[in-house]
CSV table of C-alpha atoms in Angstrom, one decimal:
chain,number,residue,atom,x,y,z
A,1,MET,CA,143.9,213.0,129.2
A,2,ILE,CA,145.0,216.6,127.9
A,3,ASN,CA,144.2,218.0,124.4
A,4,VAL,CA,147.0,219.6,122.9
A,5,THR,CA,146.8,221.7,120.2
A,6,ILE,CA,150.6,222.2,118.4
A,7,TRP,CA,149.8,225.5,116.0
A,8,ASN,CA,152.8,226.3,113.3
A,9,GLU,CA,153.1,228.5,110.7
A,10,PHE,CA,155.0,226.4,109.0
A,11,VAL,CA,156.7,228.6,106.3
A,12,HIS,CA,160.6,228.1,107.3
A,13,GLU,CA,160.4,224.8,106.4
A,14,LYS,CA,159.1,224.7,103.4
A,15,ILE,CA,161.5,227.8,101.9
A,16,HIS,CA,164.9,228.4,104.2
A,17,ASP,CA,167.1,224.7,103.5
A,18,GLU,CA,168.6,225.4,106.6
A,19,VAL,CA,165.1,225.0,108.7
A,20,ARG,CA,164.6,221.9,106.7
A,21,GLU,CA,167.8,220.2,107.4
A,22,VAL,CA,167.1,220.9,111.1
A,23,TYR,CA,163.1,220.5,110.9
A,24,PRO,CA,162.9,218.3,107.8
A,25,ASP,CA,158.6,217.6,109.0
A,26,GLY,CA,158.7,221.0,110.4
A,27,LEU,CA,158.7,222.7,113.9
A,28,HIS,CA,155.3,221.7,114.9
A,29,ARG,CA,156.1,217.6,113.7
A,30,ALA,CA,159.3,217.7,116.7
A,31,LEU,CA,157.1,219.5,118.8
A,32,ALA,CA,154.7,216.3,118.5
A,33,ASP,CA,157.1,213.9,118.9
A,34,GLY,CA,159.0,214.8,120.8
A,35,LEU,CA,156.2,215.2,123.9
A,36,GLY,CA,154.3,211.9,122.3
A,37,GLY,CA,154.9,210.4,125.9
A,38,GLU,CA,153.2,212.5,127.8
A,39,GLY,CA,150.7,210.7,127.1
A,40,PHE,CA,148.6,214.0,125.8
A,41,ALA,CA,146.2,213.6,122.7
A,42,ILE,CA,148.2,215.3,120.3
A,43,ARG,CA,147.1,216.7,116.7
A,44,THR,CA,149.1,219.7,115.3
A,45,ALA,CA,147.4,223.0,112.6
A,46,THR,CA,149.0,225.3,110.7
A,47,LEU,CA,149.0,228.2,108.9
A,48,ASP,CA,147.4,227.4,104.8
A,49,GLN,CA,144.8,224.8,106.5
A,50,PRO,CA,141.1,226.3,106.5
A,51,GLU,CA,140.7,228.4,109.2
A,52,HIS,CA,144.6,228.1,110.1
A,53,GLY,CA,143.6,224.6,111.0
A,54,LEU,CA,142.0,226.2,114.0
A,55,SER,CA,138.1,226.0,113.5
A,56,ASP,CA,135.2,226.2,116.2
A,57,GLU,CA,135.3,222.0,116.9
A,58,VAL,CA,139.4,222.6,117.0
A,59,LEU,CA,139.3,225.2,119.3
A,60,ASN,CA,136.7,224.0,121.4
A,61,SER,CA,138.4,220.7,122.1
A,62,THR,CA,141.3,222.1,123.1
A,63,ASP,CA,142.8,222.3,126.5
A,64,VAL,CA,146.0,223.8,126.2
A,65,LEU,CA,147.3,225.0,122.6
A,66,ILE,CA,151.4,225.9,121.8
A,67,TRP,CA,151.6,228.7,119.3
A,68,TRP,CA,155.2,228.7,117.6
A,69,GLY,CA,155.4,232.2,114.8
A,70,HIS,CA,157.9,233.7,113.0
A,71,MET,CA,157.5,235.4,109.4
A,72,ALA,CA,154.1,235.0,108.8
A,73,HIS,CA,152.2,237.1,112.3
A,74,ASP,CA,150.6,239.0,109.8
A,75,ARG,CA,148.9,236.6,107.5
A,76,VAL,CA,147.3,234.9,110.5
A,77,SER,CA,143.6,236.1,109.9
A,78,ASP,CA,141.9,239.1,112.6
A,79,GLU,CA,139.3,236.0,113.0
A,80,ILE,CA,140.9,233.7,113.6
A,81,SER,CA,143.6,235.6,116.2
A,82,GLN,CA,140.2,236.6,118.1
A,83,LYS,CA,139.1,233.3,118.5
A,84,VAL,CA,142.3,232.2,120.0
A,85,ALA,CA,141.8,234.7,122.2
A,86,GLN,CA,138.6,234.3,123.7
A,87,ARG,CA,139.2,230.7,124.2
A,88,VAL,CA,142.1,231.7,126.4
A,89,LEU,CA,139.5,234.1,128.6
A,90,ASN,CA,137.4,231.4,128.8
A,91,GLY,CA,140.0,228.8,129.8
A,92,MET,CA,142.2,227.0,127.6
A,93,GLY,CA,145.4,227.3,128.5
A,94,MET,CA,148.4,228.4,125.4
A,95,ILE,CA,151.9,227.9,125.6
A,96,VAL,CA,153.8,230.1,123.7
A,97,LEU,CA,157.0,230.2,122.0
A,98,HIS,CA,159.6,231.6,120.6
A,99,SER,CA,159.4,234.1,117.8
A,100,GLY,CA,155.3,234.0,119.2
A,101,HIS,CA,155.7,236.6,121.2
A,102,PHE,CA,154.6,238.7,118.3
A,103,SER,CA,151.9,236.8,117.8
A,104,LYS,CA,148.5,238.5,117.5
A,105,PRO,CA,147.1,236.3,119.8
A,106,PHE,CA,149.6,237.1,122.4
A,107,LYS,CA,149.8,240.6,121.9
A,108,ALA,CA,145.6,241.4,122.0
A,109,LEU,CA,146.3,239.2,125.3
A,110,MET,CA,149.8,241.4,126.6
A,111,GLY,CA,148.2,245.0,125.1
A,112,THR,CA,151.1,245.5,124.4
A,113,SER,CA,154.0,246.2,122.1
A,114,CYS,CA,155.5,242.7,122.6
A,115,ASP,CA,158.6,243.7,120.7
A,116,LEU,CA,162.2,243.3,121.9
A,117,LYS,CA,166.3,242.8,121.0
A,118,TRP,CA,167.3,240.3,119.2
A,119,ARG,CA,170.8,239.0,117.2
A,120,VAL,CA,171.3,235.5,115.7
A,121,ALA,CA,174.7,234.9,116.2
A,122,ASP,CA,175.0,231.5,117.5
A,123,GLU,CA,175.7,232.5,120.9
A,124,GLN,CA,175.7,230.2,123.9
A,125,GLU,CA,172.2,230.7,126.0
A,126,ILE,CA,171.6,229.5,129.5
A,127,VAL,CA,168.2,229.1,130.6
A,128,TRP,CA,169.2,229.7,134.4
A,129,CYS,CA,165.7,228.9,136.9
A,130,VAL,CA,164.6,231.8,139.2
A,131,ASN,CA,162.0,229.9,141.1
A,132,LEU,CA,162.7,226.4,141.8
A,133,SER,CA,159.9,225.7,143.1
A,134,HIS,CA,157.1,226.1,140.6
A,135,PRO,CA,155.6,223.1,138.6
A,136,ILE,CA,156.6,224.5,135.6
A,137,ALA,CA,160.3,223.5,136.4
A,138,ASP,CA,159.7,220.3,137.8
A,139,GLY,CA,162.7,218.3,136.8
A,140,ILE,CA,165.0,221.2,135.9
A,141,GLU,CA,168.5,221.5,137.6
A,142,GLY,CA,168.6,224.7,137.8
A,143,LYS,CA,169.5,225.9,134.6
A,144,ILE,CA,170.0,224.6,130.9
A,145,VAL,CA,172.2,225.2,128.3
A,146,LEU,CA,171.8,225.5,124.8
A,147,GLU,CA,175.4,226.0,123.3
A,148,LYS,CA,173.7,227.7,120.1
A,149,GLU,CA,170.6,230.1,119.8
A,150,GLU,CA,169.1,233.2,118.5
A,151,MET,CA,169.8,236.3,121.4
A,152,TYR,CA,166.7,238.1,122.4
A,153,GLY,CA,167.3,241.1,125.3
A,154,GLU,CA,165.6,243.3,127.4
A,155,PHE,CA,163.8,245.7,127.5
A,156,PHE,CA,160.7,243.0,126.5
A,157,ASP,CA,157.4,245.2,126.2
A,158,ILE,CA,155.2,242.5,128.1
A,159,PRO,CA,153.0,243.4,131.3
A,160,VAL,CA,154.6,242.5,134.2
A,161,PRO,CA,154.3,239.1,134.2
A,162,ASP,CA,152.7,237.2,137.3
A,163,GLU,CA,155.4,235.0,138.2
A,164,LEU,CA,159.2,234.5,136.4
A,165,VAL,CA,160.7,231.2,136.3
A,166,PHE,CA,163.3,231.2,133.7
A,167,VAL,CA,165.6,234.2,133.4
A,168,SER,CA,168.1,233.8,130.0
A,169,ASN,CA,171.4,235.5,129.6
A,170,PHE,CA,173.8,235.9,126.4
A,171,GLN,CA,177.2,235.6,125.2
A,172,GLY,CA,176.7,239.5,124.1
A,173,GLY,CA,176.2,240.3,127.6
A,174,GLU,CA,172.1,240.7,127.0
A,175,VAL,CA,169.5,239.3,129.6
A,176,PHE,CA,165.6,238.4,129.1
A,177,ARG,CA,162.8,237.1,131.2
A,178,SER,CA,162.5,233.7,129.5
A,179,GLY,CA,160.0,232.5,131.2
A,180,CYS,CA,157.2,233.9,132.3
A,181,THR,CA,153.6,232.7,133.8
A,182,PHE,CA,150.2,235.2,132.8
A,183,ARG,CA,145.9,234.5,133.5
A,184,ARG,CA,144.1,236.1,131.5
A,185,GLY,CA,140.4,235.4,132.7
A,186,GLU,CA,140.0,232.3,133.1
A,187,GLY,CA,143.0,231.1,130.6
A,188,LYS,CA,146.9,230.1,132.1
A,189,ILE,CA,149.3,231.4,129.2
A,190,PHE,CA,153.7,230.4,129.3
A,191,TYR,CA,155.6,232.0,127.4
A,192,PHE,CA,158.5,230.7,126.7
A,193,ARG,CA,161.7,231.9,124.5
A,194,PRO,CA,164.4,229.1,123.7
A,195,GLY,CA,163.4,228.2,119.7
A,196,HIS,CA,165.1,229.8,117.0
A,197,GLU,CA,164.5,227.7,113.5
A,198,THR,CA,168.3,227.4,112.7
A,199,TYR,CA,168.7,225.6,115.6
A,200,PRO,CA,167.9,221.8,117.2
A,201,THR,CA,166.2,222.8,120.4
A,202,TYR,CA,163.6,221.2,120.6
A,203,TYR,CA,164.9,217.9,120.6
A,204,LYS,CA,166.4,218.7,123.4
A,205,PRO,CA,165.2,217.2,126.7
A,206,GLU,CA,164.9,219.6,129.2
A,207,ILE,CA,163.5,222.0,126.6
A,208,LEU,CA,160.6,219.6,126.2
A,209,ARG,CA,160.4,218.6,129.8
A,210,VAL,CA,159.4,222.8,130.2
A,211,ILE,CA,157.1,222.7,127.6
A,212,SER,CA,155.3,219.7,129.5
A,213,ASN,CA,155.6,220.7,132.2
A,214,ALA,CA,154.0,223.9,131.5
A,215,VAL,CA,150.9,222.3,129.2
A,216,LYS,CA,150.0,220.1,132.7
A,217,TRP,CA,149.7,224.1,134.4
A,218,ALA,CA,148.8,225.5,131.6
A,219,TYR,CA,145.2,222.8,132.1
A,220,PRO,CA,142.5,224.6,132.5
A,221,ALA,CA,141.1,224.1,135.8
A,222,ARG,CA,137.5,222.4,135.4
A,223,SER,CA,135.3,224.5,138.2
A,224,PHE,CA,131.9,227.0,137.7
A,225,LYS,CA,131.8,229.6,135.3
A,226,PRO,CA,131.6,233.2,136.6
A,227,GLU,CA,128.1,234.6,135.8
A,228,PHE,CA,127.7,238.4,134.6
A,229,GLY,CA,125.0,240.8,134.6
A,230,LYS,CA,122.0,242.2,136.6
A,231,SER,CA,122.1,239.6,140.2
A,232,GLU,CA,119.6,239.4,142.5
A,233,PRO,CA,120.6,239.7,146.1
A,234,VAL,CA,121.8,236.6,147.6
A,235,ARG,CA,119.2,237.3,150.6
A,236,PRO,CA,116.7,239.8,151.2
A,237,PHE,CA,117.7,244.0,151.5
A,238,GLY,CA,118.6,243.9,155.4
A,239,GLY,CA,119.0,240.3,156.6
A,240,VAL,CA,121.5,238.2,157.0
A,241,LEU,CA,122.7,235.2,155.4
A,242,VAL,CA,121.9,231.5,157.3
C-alpha cells in the first residue's frame, strides 16, 4: 500500500467562480477521486489547515507527496517548505504538478529560479512521450492531446533532468519539457506540466494514468540508509578484505 498525500493550496476554487465550476470540491478532491481506484491510501491537505496539513506525523507517514500550488506560494511557511524538501532528501517521493514549479519546496530542491514563459489562450497542447520505455509512460500510446490548456514555454530554468519523459508543443509554436524526473538525496521527483485550474485536465484518464504511474515510480525503495560522518576502516591498514 502506497501512502499518498495530495496537497493543494485550495485558494482559486474558493474565490474564482470559473475554477469552482470545474473543480467544485477542489483540485485535490478531483485528483483523490481520480486516483482512488489505484489502490493507494490517499489523504488530502490544504494551505489553510494547521501546518498546511503537513505536520511531522503526516509527512513521516507519506510515501509520495503530490503538490499543486499557484497563487499562494508565498503563503507556504518556510519551515514547512524546508521540512518537505528534507523529507524528499530522506526518501519521500514528490510529484509536482503544473504551477507547482514555483513552489518553495521544488525551487529549494532544484536550486534554480524554475521560471518559464506562459500564456492562457485556450490553446491545444500535445504532450508527446519521448521515452516510451519509462515506467511513468506505461499505458500512454505516444501522445496525450489536451484541447485547451495554458501554455508553458522554454526556457524553463531547471537543472538538466535526469530523464525526460514528455515534451509538449502548443498552437502558438512553443515547446516545453513537460515531464521531467530528478533524484535528490534518497528521493525521486517527477514534474508534470498539465493542469491549469480553469481546464478539466485532471479528469482526463491519460493524465491520471501518468500521475498514477509517477506515484508508483517515486515510491521510496526500502533499502539501508546511508551512513555519514567519521568511519572506522573496514580492514586493517595494509591488509586485505576477505
